[in-house]
Amino acid sequence: MSIQDFVHETSGWMCDEGPHSDIVISTRIRLARNLIEHPFPMLASEHQADDIIERVRDAIETESFAEAGGGRFEMIHLDDISELDLHTLEEKYLISSTLVDHATRGAVAIREDELVSIMINEEDHLRLQVLMPGLQLGEAWATANRIDDLLEARLNYAFDERYGYLTACPTNVGTGIRASIMLHLPALVATGQINRVLSALGQVGLVVRGIHGEGTEAVGNLFQLSNQITLGQPEEEVIQSLESVAQKMIEHEIQARNYLLQESREDIEDRVARSFGILAYARRLSAKETMQRLSDLRLGIDLGVIKGISKNILKELMVMSQPAFLQKKSGVSLAPNERDWRRAELVRDKLQSEAGHI
Amino acid sequence: MSIQDFVHETSGWMCDEGPHSDIVISTRIRLARNLIEHPFPMLASEHQADDIIERVRDAIETESFAEAGGGRFEMIHLDDISELDLHTLEEKYLISSTLVDHATRGAVAIREDELVSIMINEEDHLRLQVLMPGLQLGEAWATANRIDDLLEARLNYAFDERYGYLTACPTNVGTGIRASIMLHLPALVATGQINRVLSALGQVGLVVRGIHGEGTEAVGNLFQLSNQITLGQPEEEVIQSLESVAQKMIEHEIQARNYLLQESREDIEDRVARSFGILAYARRLSAKETMQRLSDLRLGIDLGVIKGISKNILKELMVMSQPAFLQKKSGVSLAPNERDWRRAELVRDKLQSEAGHI
């Protein structure tokens, strides 16, 4: 296994469906951990940062780790790979922009199935991430917890009896857990209910973001929902609370979709069909338009207006139509205008190979 | 032959191509004629109007008329056919809106091939019309002239040695000829040159109109160009002058298309491809959007961007997507919103049956 395996193809979470995948695109659990031996990455020397990578490598590259259900990981030093490969990993959500832009001796250990990655020397020494398709908070948490236990048995985590896991940023202290789900809410947006629904979430300790993380706009009717509190609340409670909010959001979105079908079926069918036609034929597509039209397409598939196209086309193309992926695919560096051209080509090929119809 | 033959299918000028049909959609020659026996239609009694119809019928339903190259005509009394059939004939340009809306005892004699029609009791007793695909001013004039001679030998035309053919409206007195061509000028519109070009035409005695005649907007980049002068200029000169303007317009449009291909090929390809996608998939299309997108589609075919689709799709759908034709096809009366739905269905079926590709 090498870096090339990770930058060419799609990940498991992108190709497979999951529970409630009509509305919940993906589930992510992230745990922040640090080792007692060294200062937080911000203050660590290169030598110390390298030592952390070695300690993690020693922990995960043991037979006992793999046999105990940890799985097999590939360790990638970010300094060893090209800028393009870096951004490709970022576009697949295997590493964060913080790791790409700010890490000293950044590294990532990626599990064969790409459902688990461990970022090293990001804001914390370790950022363990589990990414699964659909709504799978319980499963993702069980996986993260299992890997975390295996790591904890082999590493000296910085842990305080009173505060819990110590982290570089005080907002993560305690459980160090960030559980999040990505929701596709086109009907709540179309019916104008989205702002009311989202503002209620702040009151129950949840944060809403666009698909590219903090401070980004919600394009393609995609919203990322995550817990804010890491202190004084056990992991299971965090998961349970997000799960029940997710169930409510699913209900709301289903109601809104039914409303749209009853009250303005023709509008929706026309919008969805036009987006299909444009995605299937346009010669130039900006990243933003692509997301908006893919959102329409996905809604059309969910509502049964469009047939013969995999539901995962939204997730797949959402990742594969990003700049680094496009350049990776075409083998050359592309100016923004050329990217729009290649993006349209990719989308067209994909839609035509799926032979969808309306 | 009956009215049903004329209201169900497309006419010859719509299906066939003609010379320069990349740019010249169709050629039309119209001759205004009146009989000495009766007052102009505005002042004629019903009895007199009926007599005119009978005189024309007697003239064209003779074997000698057909054998002399006049062809076989079907006489249709407008009072005998449904409102829907009336509008269908109008949408096929076989009769005028004036005949539909204002005629007392209006009638039309349509030749089997639908290239020739003779409106009776419109503004003048007879309005002889020849409609051909592409730029065929010479051929259309020859046909009109032949039929006119055959009619003149059998009817008493109101003709003055000094003024020529007498007509209800003084602007037609003289030759009574109106020669016109319908031009598709998307590149002159796209490059912003159209207004300069059109304003020059007024100075050489030509009038520009939209596709539905006087005072209508130019939708779908279609412009109808016709002579203004009927007095003091022989028919051949009128034809020759329009022919040379047509040749110049063709040159200008070709230059503008080449310019577009050189300077903004990507813009044009994307626009054309999007219009194809929308026409092929939209569920709802207004009459105006249909014309605009068909214009793009036709340009795409002309430029070789779109393959496998007949050039005549613009002409055919331009006629068949109009309200009466749509209602005729669906067999029921349709509200405007339903028409948009049926229009999209018609366009979709047509595009899919042609199996075009980009």
XYZ file of C-alpha atoms in Angstrom:
716
model
C 0.000 0.000 0.000
C 1.286 3.500 -0.754
C 0.137 7.071 -1.032
C -0.930 6.340 -4.625
C -3.634 4.012 -3.361
C -5.197 6.832 -1.412
C -5.054 9.641 -3.945
C -6.462 7.916 -7.012
C -9.692 6.344 -5.976
C -12.726 7.113 -3.925
C -13.027 6.102 -0.280
C -15.436 3.602 1.220
C -17.561 6.281 2.815
C -18.089 7.851 -0.603
C -19.097 4.695 -2.488
C -21.227 2.841 -0.002
C -24.628 3.746 1.245
C -25.462 3.831 4.915
C -28.557 4.052 7.125
C -30.739 7.087 6.284
C -28.387 7.971 3.476
C -31.249 9.783 1.735
C -30.557 12.617 4.122
C -27.440 11.840 6.165
C -24.469 11.822 3.812
C -21.841 10.818 6.335
C -20.930 10.441 10.000
C -17.624 11.487 11.462
C -16.109 10.981 14.909
C -12.891 12.730 15.805
C -10.862 12.282 18.999
C -8.123 14.708 20.101
C -5.238 13.065 21.995
C -1.776 14.115 23.159
C 1.257 12.315 24.546
C 2.749 13.210 27.912
C 6.336 13.110 26.612
C 6.219 16.266 24.495
C 4.775 19.792 24.362
C 1.717 20.424 22.180
C 2.567 20.616 18.441
C 2.584 24.433 18.430
C 5.577 24.359 20.778
C 7.175 21.065 19.812
C 10.530 20.990 18.055
C 10.997 19.091 14.799
C 12.824 16.400 16.700
C 9.960 16.051 19.168
C 7.422 16.027 16.344
C 9.361 13.249 14.604
C 9.427 11.301 17.849
C 5.648 11.471 18.081
C 5.311 10.062 14.570
C 7.673 7.226 15.521
C 5.758 6.432 18.693
C 2.473 6.237 16.794
C 4.085 4.140 14.082
C 5.467 1.734 16.664
C 2.003 1.463 18.224
C 0.031 0.771 15.049
C 2.553 -1.268 13.114
C 2.437 -4.156 15.557
C 0.761 -7.450 14.753
C -1.092 -7.305 18.058
C -2.651 -3.969 17.071
C -3.914 -5.324 13.752
C -5.078 -8.607 15.255
C -6.944 -6.883 18.047
C -9.157 -5.263 15.380
C -7.207 -2.081 14.835
C -6.642 -2.878 11.178
C -3.666 -2.117 8.943
C -2.448 1.443 8.537
C -0.096 3.185 6.139
C 1.959 6.030 7.625
C 2.456 8.986 5.298
C 4.860 11.838 6.064
C 3.406 14.958 4.525
C 6.869 16.260 3.649
C 7.397 13.215 1.440
C 4.457 13.712 -0.871
C 3.604 16.248 -3.552
C 1.488 19.323 -2.979
C -1.138 17.800 -5.253
C -1.314 14.538 -3.294
C -1.603 16.566 -0.094
C -4.639 18.412 -1.393
C -6.133 15.217 -2.760
C -6.005 13.685 0.736
C -7.592 16.869 2.069
C -10.365 16.742 -0.514
C -11.129 13.182 0.560
C -11.450 14.414 4.151
C -8.590 12.116 5.195
C -6.585 15.075 6.511
C -7.548 18.597 7.557
C -6.549 21.935 6.064
C -4.853 22.737 9.397
C -2.552 19.763 8.928
C -1.818 20.787 5.331
C -1.187 24.453 6.034
C 0.329 24.634 9.505
C 1.859 21.337 10.556
C 5.545 20.955 11.409
C 6.380 17.356 10.510
C 2.760 16.572 9.800
C 1.871 12.971 9.102
C -1.174 10.811 8.718
C -1.756 7.115 9.246
C -4.553 5.915 6.997
C -6.261 2.569 7.430
C -6.567 0.374 4.334
C -10.339 0.896 4.122
C -9.932 4.676 4.515
C -12.627 4.733 7.184
C -10.030 5.558 9.830
C -7.190 8.071 9.715
C -4.880 9.338 12.429
C -3.466 12.807 11.846
C -0.229 13.465 13.667
C 1.114 16.875 14.705
C -2.018 18.732 13.722
C -3.379 20.991 16.507
C -2.954 18.007 18.845
C -0.394 15.193 18.686
C -3.089 12.807 17.503
C -6.365 13.418 15.823
C -8.114 10.091 15.339
C -10.896 10.246 12.778
C -13.554 7.729 11.738
C -15.661 8.551 8.662
C -18.644 6.397 7.641
C -21.464 6.685 5.111
C -24.988 7.509 6.308
C -26.018 7.900 9.939
C -23.757 5.569 11.907
C -22.894 7.426 15.079
C -22.940 4.264 17.214
C -20.766 2.297 14.781
C -18.357 5.161 14.207
C -18.023 5.693 17.943
C -17.430 1.975 18.577
C -14.687 1.954 15.930
C -13.058 5.133 17.241
C -13.259 3.815 20.800
C -11.691 0.488 19.850
C -8.758 2.118 18.038
C -8.397 4.651 20.834
C -8.186 1.859 23.445
C -5.573 0.048 21.377
C -3.548 3.242 21.043
C -3.963 4.098 24.718
C -2.537 0.692 25.680
C 0.585 1.487 23.605
C 1.006 5.242 24.141
C 1.116 7.534 27.164
C -1.898 9.795 26.686
C -1.890 13.127 28.515
C -4.857 12.540 30.821
C -5.977 14.363 33.919
C -8.291 12.673 36.444
C -10.326 15.869 36.832
C -10.241 17.397 33.325
C -9.935 14.279 31.206
C -7.852 14.258 27.993
C -5.694 17.361 27.759
C -5.721 19.182 24.410
C -3.947 22.128 22.821
C -7.159 24.127 22.623
C -9.232 24.332 25.845
C -12.475 23.842 23.860
C -11.510 20.210 23.273
C -10.442 19.334 26.822
C -12.344 16.495 28.463
C -13.525 13.797 26.130
C -11.742 15.411 23.173
C -14.592 14.132 21.040
C -16.130 15.884 18.103
C -19.015 13.925 16.578
C -20.488 15.271 13.395
C -22.914 14.380 10.659
C -23.266 15.831 7.193
C -26.875 16.412 6.217
C -28.398 17.023 2.806
C -31.402 19.284 3.403
C -32.637 20.545 0.017
C -36.318 20.541 0.952
C -35.826 22.492 4.192
C -33.891 25.040 2.135
C -36.493 25.137 -0.661
C -39.365 25.627 1.768
C -37.502 28.380 3.623
C -37.563 26.505 6.945
C -33.826 25.943 7.214
C -32.861 29.044 9.209
C -35.513 28.441 11.855
C -34.436 24.810 12.191
C -30.720 25.572 12.329
C -31.024 28.382 14.855
C -32.771 25.978 17.245
C -29.741 23.691 17.113
C -27.446 26.280 18.674
C -29.636 26.187 21.741
C -28.977 22.484 22.288
C -25.200 22.848 22.121
C -24.669 21.979 18.464
C -22.704 23.850 15.808
C -23.612 24.058 12.113
C -20.994 24.490 9.423
C -20.694 24.264 5.618
C -19.107 21.193 4.102
C -15.579 22.516 4.201
C -15.587 23.081 7.954
C -15.742 26.117 10.185
C -16.765 29.419 8.636
C -17.584 27.992 5.199
C -20.781 28.589 3.318
C -23.360 25.838 3.019
C -23.173 24.974 -0.688
C -25.224 22.219 -2.265
C -27.687 22.290 0.637
C -25.158 20.375 2.751
C -24.838 21.116 6.438
C -22.363 19.721 8.922
C -23.685 19.379 12.437
C -21.454 18.723 15.432
C -21.320 18.846 19.218
C -19.743 21.846 20.929
C -19.257 20.471 24.430
C -16.385 18.149 25.381
C -16.251 18.793 29.092
C -18.542 17.179 31.669
C -20.484 15.042 29.224
C -19.603 11.380 28.601
C -18.982 10.377 24.978
C -22.095 8.194 24.891
C -24.232 11.157 25.877
C -22.699 13.335 23.149
C -23.399 10.603 20.604
C -26.919 9.997 21.922
C -27.773 13.672 21.855
C -26.532 14.128 18.281
C -28.337 10.940 17.239
C -31.667 12.225 18.513
C -31.169 15.588 16.796
C -30.282 13.737 13.590
C -33.522 11.737 13.802
C -35.501 14.960 14.234
C -33.732 16.619 11.285
C -34.495 13.571 9.131
C -38.175 13.823 10.100
C -38.280 17.547 9.296
C -36.594 17.049 5.937
C -38.928 14.171 5.020
C -41.939 16.306 5.901
C -40.576 19.144 3.787
C -39.985 16.768 0.861
C -43.537 15.460 1.110
C -44.793 19.017 1.240
C -42.836 19.896 -1.901
C -44.168 16.829 -3.706
C -47.735 17.754 -2.800
C -47.610 21.507 -3.251
C -45.103 22.063 -6.021
C -44.269 18.753 -7.604
C -44.005 20.316 -11.070
C -41.550 22.980 -9.906
C -39.353 20.406 -8.254
C -39.483 17.964 -11.145
C -38.591 20.716 -13.595
C -35.731 22.000 -11.433
C -34.305 18.548 -10.934
C -34.652 17.649 -14.619
C -32.954 20.861 -15.738
C -30.064 20.271 -13.366
C -29.730 16.754 -14.738
C -29.686 18.106 -18.299
C -27.091 20.723 -17.432
C -24.829 18.316 -15.534
C -25.095 15.824 -18.382
C -24.229 18.320 -21.101
C -22.617 21.551 -19.851
C -19.076 22.130 -21.016
C -18.071 24.266 -18.061
C -19.098 23.923 -14.435
C -17.893 25.953 -11.473
C -17.400 24.135 -8.176
C -20.369 25.936 -6.652
C -22.772 25.308 -9.516
C -21.726 21.665 -9.552
C -22.622 21.274 -5.882
C -25.952 23.024 -6.321
C -26.935 20.911 -9.314
C -25.675 17.700 -7.720
C -27.893 18.545 -4.773
C -30.858 18.829 -7.167
C -29.848 15.586 -8.847
C -29.615 13.772 -5.535
C -33.007 15.103 -4.493
C -34.395 13.902 -7.825
C -32.990 10.422 -7.216
C -34.391 10.391 -3.664
C -37.818 11.479 -4.908
C -37.839 8.913 -7.715
C -37.886 11.550 -10.459
C -34.488 10.402 -11.745
C -33.813 6.714 -12.161
C -30.811 4.554 -12.887
C -28.262 6.731 -11.150
C -26.504 5.753 -7.956
C -27.345 7.853 -4.920
C -23.679 8.128 -4.131
C -23.059 10.252 -7.158
C -23.416 13.321 -4.927
C -20.732 12.185 -2.488
C -18.420 10.848 -5.166
C -18.570 13.857 -7.439
C -18.493 16.244 -4.479
C -15.023 14.895 -3.740
C -13.782 14.028 -7.234
C -14.748 17.367 -8.781
C -12.483 19.341 -6.463
C -9.337 21.020 -7.824
C -6.638 18.617 -6.650
C -8.609 15.523 -7.652
C -9.256 16.987 -11.080
C -5.599 17.785 -11.588
C -4.624 14.353 -10.322
C -6.966 12.797 -12.866
C -5.847 14.908 -15.795
C -2.156 14.661 -14.886
C -1.476 18.347 -15.411
C -1.715 21.544 -13.443
C -4.954 23.355 -14.306
C -5.900 27.038 -14.208
C -9.328 27.724 -12.622
C -11.012 28.108 -16.029
C -9.538 24.803 -17.203
C -10.730 23.147 -14.016
C -14.297 24.205 -14.789
C -13.896 22.557 -18.182
C -12.443 19.330 -16.749
C -15.010 19.281 -13.972
C -17.814 19.373 -16.538
C -16.099 16.583 -18.459
C -15.813 14.423 -15.360
C -19.439 14.989 -14.387
C -20.641 14.330 -17.945
C -18.683 11.083 -18.226
C -19.945 9.940 -14.872
C -23.596 10.664 -15.672
C -23.391 9.101 -19.091
C -21.658 5.979 -17.780
C -24.466 5.543 -15.260
C -27.034 5.750 -18.074
C -29.600 7.490 -15.933
C -32.910 8.569 -17.266
C -35.822 10.719 -16.266
C -57.554 15.758 -49.100
C -59.189 17.578 -46.197
C -58.447 20.076 -43.495
C -57.145 17.201 -41.325
C -54.237 16.709 -43.709
C -53.120 20.246 -43.104
C -53.467 20.510 -39.355
C -51.747 17.326 -38.248
C -48.409 17.278 -39.932
C -45.561 19.574 -40.739
C -45.311 21.388 -44.058
C -42.690 20.918 -46.741
C -40.953 24.164 -45.953
C -40.476 23.001 -42.353
C -39.017 19.557 -43.115
C -36.794 20.192 -46.089
C -33.573 22.087 -46.202
C -32.900 24.730 -48.803
C -29.972 26.773 -50.102
C -28.131 28.645 -47.304
C -30.437 27.068 -44.758
C -27.736 27.511 -42.112
C -28.852 31.103 -41.945
C -31.938 31.579 -44.110
C -34.787 29.618 -42.563
C -37.380 30.318 -45.213
C -38.389 32.462 -48.158
C -41.850 33.845 -48.672
C -43.444 35.654 -51.594
C -46.881 37.144 -51.211
C -48.976 38.811 -53.921
C -52.015 40.998 -53.191
C -54.758 40.782 -55.831
C -58.375 41.946 -56.111
C -61.238 41.256 -58.506
C -62.949 44.038 -60.410
C -66.445 42.641 -59.706
C -66.607 43.490 -56.015
C -65.586 46.096 -53.435
C -62.516 45.410 -51.278
C -63.221 42.886 -48.462
C -63.690 45.630 -45.847
C -66.760 46.851 -47.749
C -67.903 43.619 -49.375
C -71.157 41.977 -48.315
C -71.273 38.327 -47.276
C -72.868 37.508 -50.576
C -70.076 39.264 -52.477
C -67.437 37.597 -50.329
C -68.966 34.197 -51.064
C -68.941 35.004 -54.763
C -65.213 35.728 -54.623
C -64.573 32.351 -53.026
C -66.607 30.681 -55.766
C -64.764 32.506 -58.523
C -61.413 31.438 -57.120
C -62.651 27.883 -56.677
C -63.841 27.765 -60.266
C -60.463 29.026 -61.410
C -58.267 26.574 -59.461
C -60.436 23.485 -59.597
C -60.118 23.128 -63.345
C -58.036 20.406 -64.931
C -56.368 22.986 -67.132
C -55.154 24.869 -64.057
C -53.588 21.768 -62.528
C -52.123 20.585 -65.810
C -50.585 23.968 -66.559
C -48.457 23.522 -63.431
C -50.734 25.220 -60.925
C -51.066 22.059 -58.861
C -54.024 20.758 -56.868
C -55.607 22.893 -54.187
C -58.058 22.254 -51.361
C -60.466 25.081 -50.590
C -61.228 25.545 -46.891
C -63.962 27.847 -45.615
C -62.815 29.184 -42.277
C -66.363 29.141 -40.907
C -66.452 25.380 -41.426
C -63.484 24.469 -39.253
C -62.824 24.557 -35.541
C -61.108 27.401 -33.737
C -58.232 25.044 -32.997
C -57.763 24.063 -36.651
C -57.845 27.737 -37.574
C -55.003 28.522 -35.210
C -53.088 25.475 -36.347
C -53.182 26.749 -39.940
C -52.042 30.119 -38.644
C -49.150 28.562 -36.730
C -48.036 26.827 -39.908
C -48.016 30.233 -41.634
C -50.635 28.959 -44.132
C -53.005 31.758 -43.144
C -52.507 35.121 -41.459
C -53.824 36.385 -38.140
C -55.721 39.052 -40.072
C -57.655 36.339 -41.888
C -58.357 34.520 -38.619
C -59.439 37.575 -36.647
C -61.107 39.915 -39.116
C -62.288 38.076 -42.210
C -65.932 37.969 -43.273
C -66.284 34.676 -45.137
C -62.583 34.040 -44.952
C -61.264 31.065 -46.887
C -57.975 29.590 -47.953
C -56.992 27.369 -50.838
C -53.977 25.280 -49.894
C -51.912 23.385 -52.417
C -51.198 19.707 -51.652
C -47.520 20.357 -50.970
C -48.408 23.302 -48.678
C -45.845 25.475 -50.424
C -48.632 27.584 -51.918
C -51.744 28.986 -50.260
C -54.289 31.508 -51.474
C -56.069 33.424 -48.717
C -59.423 34.800 -49.759
C -61.205 37.803 -48.267
C -58.278 38.836 -46.121
C -57.315 42.521 -46.510
C -57.475 41.924 -50.278
C -59.680 39.516 -52.213
C -56.696 37.272 -52.838
C -53.431 36.937 -51.050
C -51.293 34.394 -52.899
C -48.440 33.068 -50.810
C -45.476 30.854 -51.645
C -43.337 29.577 -48.762
C -40.088 27.668 -49.341
C -37.212 26.462 -47.164
C -33.873 28.285 -47.318
C -33.048 31.178 -49.607
C -35.108 30.590 -52.763
C -36.303 34.000 -53.821
C -35.978 33.201 -57.534
C -37.809 29.870 -57.229
C -40.508 31.274 -54.987
C -41.066 34.176 -57.343
C -41.241 31.860 -60.356
C -43.851 29.721 -58.597
C -45.865 32.724 -57.452
C -45.693 34.233 -60.915
C -46.824 31.015 -62.606
C -49.847 30.610 -60.300
C -50.610 34.313 -60.611
C -50.609 34.080 -64.425
C -52.901 31.053 -64.301
C -55.270 32.876 -61.968
C -55.116 36.072 -64.017
C -56.169 34.106 -67.109
C -59.282 32.912 -65.228
C -60.152 35.919 -63.042
C -60.645 39.623 -63.676
C -57.907 41.264 -61.598
C -58.371 44.928 -60.678
C -55.449 46.395 -62.602
C -54.682 49.968 -63.568
C -52.307 50.771 -66.441
C -50.698 53.550 -64.452
C -50.795 52.244 -60.852
C -50.633 48.514 -61.449
C -52.565 46.052 -59.249
C -55.062 47.873 -57.045
C -55.107 46.900 -53.384
C -57.145 47.721 -50.293
C -54.196 49.412 -48.629
C -52.275 51.987 -50.717
C -48.921 50.649 -49.476
C -49.438 47.523 -51.581
C -50.550 49.182 -54.805
C -48.399 48.497 -57.849
C -46.805 45.079 -57.940
C -48.642 44.020 -54.781
C -45.564 41.967 -53.967
C -44.127 41.379 -50.562
C -40.988 39.242 -50.647
C -39.533 38.216 -47.329
C -36.903 35.973 -45.856
C -36.597 34.692 -42.318
C -33.042 34.857 -41.040
C -31.453 33.137 -38.065
C -28.775 35.511 -36.808
C -27.550 34.238 -33.416
C -23.933 35.303 -33.919
C -24.795 38.865 -34.959
C -26.938 39.067 -31.809
C -24.245 37.507 -29.584
C -21.552 39.849 -30.862
C -23.809 42.889 -30.428
C -23.652 43.841 -34.107
C -27.298 43.189 -34.905
C -28.700 46.668 -34.276
C -26.118 48.365 -36.467
C -26.770 45.855 -39.245
C -30.552 46.061 -39.017
C -30.681 49.854 -38.908
C -28.761 49.964 -42.198
C -31.499 47.878 -43.820
C -34.142 50.537 -43.313
C -32.081 52.842 -45.518
C -32.327 50.447 -48.462
C -36.119 50.178 -48.278
C -36.391 46.990 -46.226
C -38.439 46.283 -43.097
C -37.408 44.013 -40.241
C -39.946 42.177 -38.110
C -40.072 39.388 -35.527
C -41.231 35.946 -36.578
C -44.914 36.579 -35.933
C -45.116 39.568 -38.268
C -45.389 43.282 -37.821
C -44.658 44.712 -34.372
C -43.572 41.420 -32.817
C -40.380 40.931 -30.862
C -37.502 39.018 -32.416
C -37.425 35.839 -30.332
C -35.012 33.018 -30.982
C -32.698 35.361 -32.921
C -35.060 35.128 -35.892
C -35.634 38.162 -38.075
C -38.025 38.571 -40.957
C -36.796 40.882 -43.672
C -39.069 42.203 -46.406
C -39.379 44.869 -49.081
C -41.356 47.996 -48.338
C -41.841 49.356 -51.857
C -44.456 48.008 -54.290
C -44.800 51.022 -56.546
C -42.444 51.904 -59.402
C -40.188 48.906 -58.990
C -40.614 45.749 -61.088
C -40.962 42.465 -59.185
C -37.612 41.196 -60.468
C -35.884 44.246 -59.054
C -37.536 43.763 -55.666
C -36.401 40.147 -55.648
C -32.909 41.007 -56.840
C -32.481 43.709 -54.239
C -33.617 41.433 -51.392
C -31.403 38.635 -52.716
C -28.303 40.809 -52.608
C -29.120 42.010 -49.075
C -29.642 38.366 -48.056
C -26.216 37.463 -49.419
C -24.653 40.303 -47.420
C -26.469 39.265 -44.245
C -25.275 35.684 -44.729
C -21.698 36.956 -45.074
C -21.992 39.094 -41.934
C -23.460 36.236 -39.920
C -20.771 33.804 -41.110
C -18.075 36.300 -40.141
C -19.669 36.728 -36.731
C -19.843 32.944 -36.267
C -16.174 32.606 -37.164
C -15.347 35.391 -34.751
C -17.261 33.633 -31.976
C -15.501 30.347 -32.687
C -12.124 32.050 -32.538
C -12.672 34.413 -29.641
C -15.115 32.617 -27.388
C -15.478 29.070 -28.546
C -15.765 27.786 -24.970
C -18.558 30.220 -24.106
C -20.509 29.253 -27.195
C -19.985 25.529 -26.752
C -21.071 25.710 -23.132
C -24.150 27.795 -23.953
C -25.189 25.483 -26.764
C -24.573 22.357 -24.695
C -26.588 23.698 -21.748
C -29.494 24.562 -24.015
C -29.363 21.056 -25.447
C -29.402 19.578 -21.931
C -32.316 21.752 -20.888
C -34.352 21.067 -24.030
C -33.682 17.351 -23.656
C -34.705 17.186 -20.004
C -36.743 20.168 -18.769
C -40.268 19.377 -17.692
C -41.634 22.816 -18.429
C -40.749 25.178 -21.252
C -42.317 28.529 -22.067
C -42.753 29.436 -25.730
C -40.091 32.119 -25.454
C -37.481 29.976 -23.691
C -38.098 27.219 -26.226
C -37.331 29.551 -29.110
C -34.208 30.901 -27.435
C -32.847 27.450 -26.678
C -33.800 26.091 -30.089
C -31.824 28.970 -31.545
C -28.805 27.874 -29.468
C -29.357 24.286 -30.530
C -29.528 25.220 -34.196
C -26.349 27.280 -33.866
C -24.703 24.276 -32.205
C -25.714 22.048 -35.115
C -24.476 24.619 -37.639
C -21.131 24.948 -35.823
C -20.703 21.175 -35.529
C -20.856 21.196 -31.720
C -24.016 19.091 -31.745
C -24.237 16.081 -34.027
C -26.946 13.696 -35.120
C -29.799 16.155 -34.994
C -31.568 17.439 -38.063
C -31.106 21.122 -38.790
C -34.809 21.444 -39.349
C -35.550 20.827 -35.697
C -35.655 24.599 -35.210
C -38.284 25.146 -37.904
C -40.304 22.083 -36.991
C -40.414 22.710 -33.269
C -40.892 26.428 -33.789
C -44.218 25.575 -35.413
C -45.182 22.420 -33.529
C -44.557 23.853 -30.079
C -47.121 26.598 -30.515
C -50.381 26.522 -28.533
C -52.838 25.276 -31.161
C -50.480 22.591 -32.470
C -49.849 21.377 -28.934
C -53.554 21.185 -28.196
C -54.180 19.475 -31.510
C -51.564 16.891 -30.635
C -52.792 16.251 -27.110
C -56.441 16.281 -28.113
C -57.550 18.468 -25.228
C -57.753 22.141 -24.439
C -54.729 23.233 -22.409
C -54.219 26.046 -19.899
C -50.960 28.032 -20.400
C -49.188 26.164 -17.597
C -50.220 22.816 -19.093
C -48.984 23.946 -22.486
C -45.523 24.585 -21.030
C -45.600 21.023 -19.710
C -46.721 19.536 -23.055
C -44.290 21.696 -24.975
C -41.396 20.327 -22.910
C -42.702 16.805 -23.507
C -42.868 17.360 -27.257
C -39.374 18.848 -27.395
C -37.946 16.078 -25.201
C -39.507 13.323 -27.324
C -38.264 14.944 -30.492
C -34.690 15.341 -29.224
C -34.563 11.839 -27.822
C -35.974 10.321 -31.007
C -33.252 12.048 -32.994
C -30.619 10.549 -30.700
C -28.346 13.556 -30.941
C -25.112 13.798 -29.055
C -22.544 16.373 -28.149
